[in-house]
């Protein structure tokens, strides 16, 4: 059974940095797409950044230039380096992986940015 194991997150002040990690465990196959979504209170879940196995990336406009998504295919792990964090980045961040034709989600990890 595939599980996405997330780590990182926490609380920082405006302008701070955090790194999120997500490892896909229990799969013999390399995820085609891995990425991060977030959901703030009272809002819908939205794409933050994603990366394919060929290192093609896609970012939400709100994080371009501040966040960097990367992956280690051998470790089936995706990372999200978050710099210049703003209070509006506060949300629960979810890891997502597409393996073959199925989507898997992590349990979510809290990121809080205070002014």
One Martini backbone bead per residue (centre of mass of N, CA, C, O) as a GRO file, in nm:
protein
  115
    1UNK     BB    1   0.096   0.036   0.023
    2UNK     BB    2   0.065   0.364  -0.030
    3UNK     BB    3   0.278   0.618   0.120
    4UNK     BB    4   0.288   0.953   0.244
    5UNK     BB    5   0.577   1.108   0.388
    6UNK     BB    6   0.579   1.382   0.592
    7UNK     BB    7   0.794   1.677   0.636
    8UNK     BB    8   0.814   1.951   0.833
    9UNK     BB    9   0.744   2.252   0.902
   10UNK     BB   10   0.566   2.512   1.084
   11UNK     BB   11   0.697   2.808   1.246
   12UNK     BB   12   0.711   3.148   1.119
   13UNK     BB   13   0.824   3.436   1.004
   14UNK     BB   14   0.839   3.679   0.813
   15UNK     BB   15   1.083   3.569   0.570
   16UNK     BB   16   1.107   3.289   0.607
   17UNK     BB   17   1.201   2.933   0.622
   18UNK     BB   18   1.114   2.618   0.455
   19UNK     BB   19   1.100   2.249   0.454
   20UNK     BB   20   0.959   2.004   0.252
   21UNK     BB   21   0.877   1.650   0.275
   22UNK     BB   22   0.821   1.357   0.046
   23UNK     BB   23   0.758   1.008   0.073
   24UNK     BB   24   0.728   0.717  -0.123
   25UNK     BB   25   0.573   0.436   0.008
   26UNK     BB   26   0.512   0.107  -0.130
   27UNK     BB   27   0.650   0.143  -0.420
   28UNK     BB   28   0.776   0.019  -0.735
   29UNK     BB   29   0.706   0.300  -0.847
   30UNK     BB   30   0.751   0.589  -1.009
   31UNK     BB   31   0.650   0.888  -0.986
   32UNK     BB   32   0.542   1.115  -1.211
   33UNK     BB   33   0.399   1.298  -0.996
   34UNK     BB   34   0.500   1.562  -0.774
   35UNK     BB   35   0.352   1.749  -0.489
   36UNK     BB   36   0.187   2.061  -0.383
   37UNK     BB   37  -0.063   2.149  -0.158
   38UNK     BB   38  -0.318   2.384  -0.029
   39UNK     BB   39  -0.508   2.473   0.284
   40UNK     BB   40  -0.705   2.713   0.391
   41UNK     BB   41  -0.915   2.855   0.581
   42UNK     BB   42  -1.206   2.856   0.381
   43UNK     BB   43  -1.054   2.705   0.149
   44UNK     BB   44  -0.933   2.574  -0.122
   45UNK     BB   45  -0.755   2.358  -0.277
   46UNK     BB   46  -0.413   2.419  -0.394
   47UNK     BB   47  -0.171   2.469  -0.601
   48UNK     BB   48   0.182   2.507  -0.575
   49UNK     BB   49   0.365   2.244  -0.669
   50UNK     BB   50   0.526   2.063  -0.946
   51UNK     BB   51   0.682   1.740  -1.055
   52UNK     BB   52   0.837   1.554  -1.275
   53UNK     BB   53   1.043   1.297  -1.373
   54UNK     BB   54   1.164   1.527  -1.589
   55UNK     BB   55   1.161   1.818  -1.436
   56UNK     BB   56   0.891   1.941  -1.462
   57UNK     BB   57   0.738   2.253  -1.379
   58UNK     BB   58   0.482   2.390  -1.145
   59UNK     BB   59   0.337   2.710  -1.051
   60UNK     BB   60   0.214   2.925  -0.857
   61UNK     BB   61   0.206   3.259  -0.878
   62UNK     BB   62   0.235   3.315  -0.558
   63UNK     BB   63   0.539   3.144  -0.557
   64UNK     BB   64   0.704   3.266  -0.753
   65UNK     BB   65   1.046   3.304  -0.651
   66UNK     BB   66   1.014   3.141  -0.353
   67UNK     BB   67   0.965   2.856  -0.463
   68UNK     BB   68   1.102   2.509  -0.459
   69UNK     BB   69   1.092   2.226  -0.660
   70UNK     BB   70   1.194   1.885  -0.587
   71UNK     BB   71   1.371   1.569  -0.671
   72UNK     BB   72   1.418   1.213  -0.579
   73UNK     BB   73   1.391   0.932  -0.753
   74UNK     BB   74   1.535   0.719  -0.579
   75UNK     BB   75   1.354   0.820  -0.315
   76UNK     BB   76   1.071   0.924  -0.377
   77UNK     BB   77   1.119   1.249  -0.344
   78UNK     BB   78   0.982   1.559  -0.230
   79UNK     BB   79   1.045   1.913  -0.243
   80UNK     BB   80   0.998   2.230  -0.044
   81UNK     BB   81   1.122   2.542  -0.091
   82UNK     BB   82   1.063   2.812   0.145
   83UNK     BB   83   1.065   3.154   0.081
   84UNK     BB   84   0.953   3.441   0.181
   85UNK     BB   85   0.739   3.427   0.387
   86UNK     BB   86   0.385   3.454   0.433
   87UNK     BB   87   0.087   3.469   0.584
   88UNK     BB   88  -0.062   3.354   0.315
   89UNK     BB   89   0.092   3.064   0.352
   90UNK     BB   90  -0.101   2.971   0.545
   91UNK     BB   91  -0.130   2.611   0.588
   92UNK     BB   92  -0.214   2.308   0.461
   93UNK     BB   93   0.011   2.068   0.343
   94UNK     BB   94   0.003   1.860   0.046
   95UNK     BB   95   0.086   1.562  -0.077
   96UNK     BB   96   0.140   1.448  -0.420
   97UNK     BB   97   0.089   1.134  -0.613
   98UNK     BB   98   0.155   0.982  -0.929
   99UNK     BB   99   0.077   0.634  -0.982
  100UNK     BB  100   0.020   0.579  -1.264
  101UNK     BB  101  -0.341   0.621  -1.225
  102UNK     BB  102  -0.284   0.720  -0.926
  103UNK     BB  103  -0.377   0.904  -0.640
  104UNK     BB  104  -0.186   1.049  -0.373
  105UNK     BB  105  -0.206   1.138  -0.018
  106UNK     BB  106  -0.136   1.317   0.234
  107UNK     BB  107  -0.215   1.438   0.562
  108UNK     BB  108  -0.058   1.680   0.634
  109UNK     BB  109   0.098   2.013   0.693
  110UNK     BB  110   0.183   2.269   0.896
  111UNK     BB  111   0.184   2.622   0.805
  112UNK     BB  112   0.314   2.910   0.985
  113UNK     BB  113   0.277   3.270   0.937
  114UNK     BB  114   0.406   3.544   1.106
  115UNK     BB  115   0.416   3.905   1.161
   0.00000   0.00000   0.00000
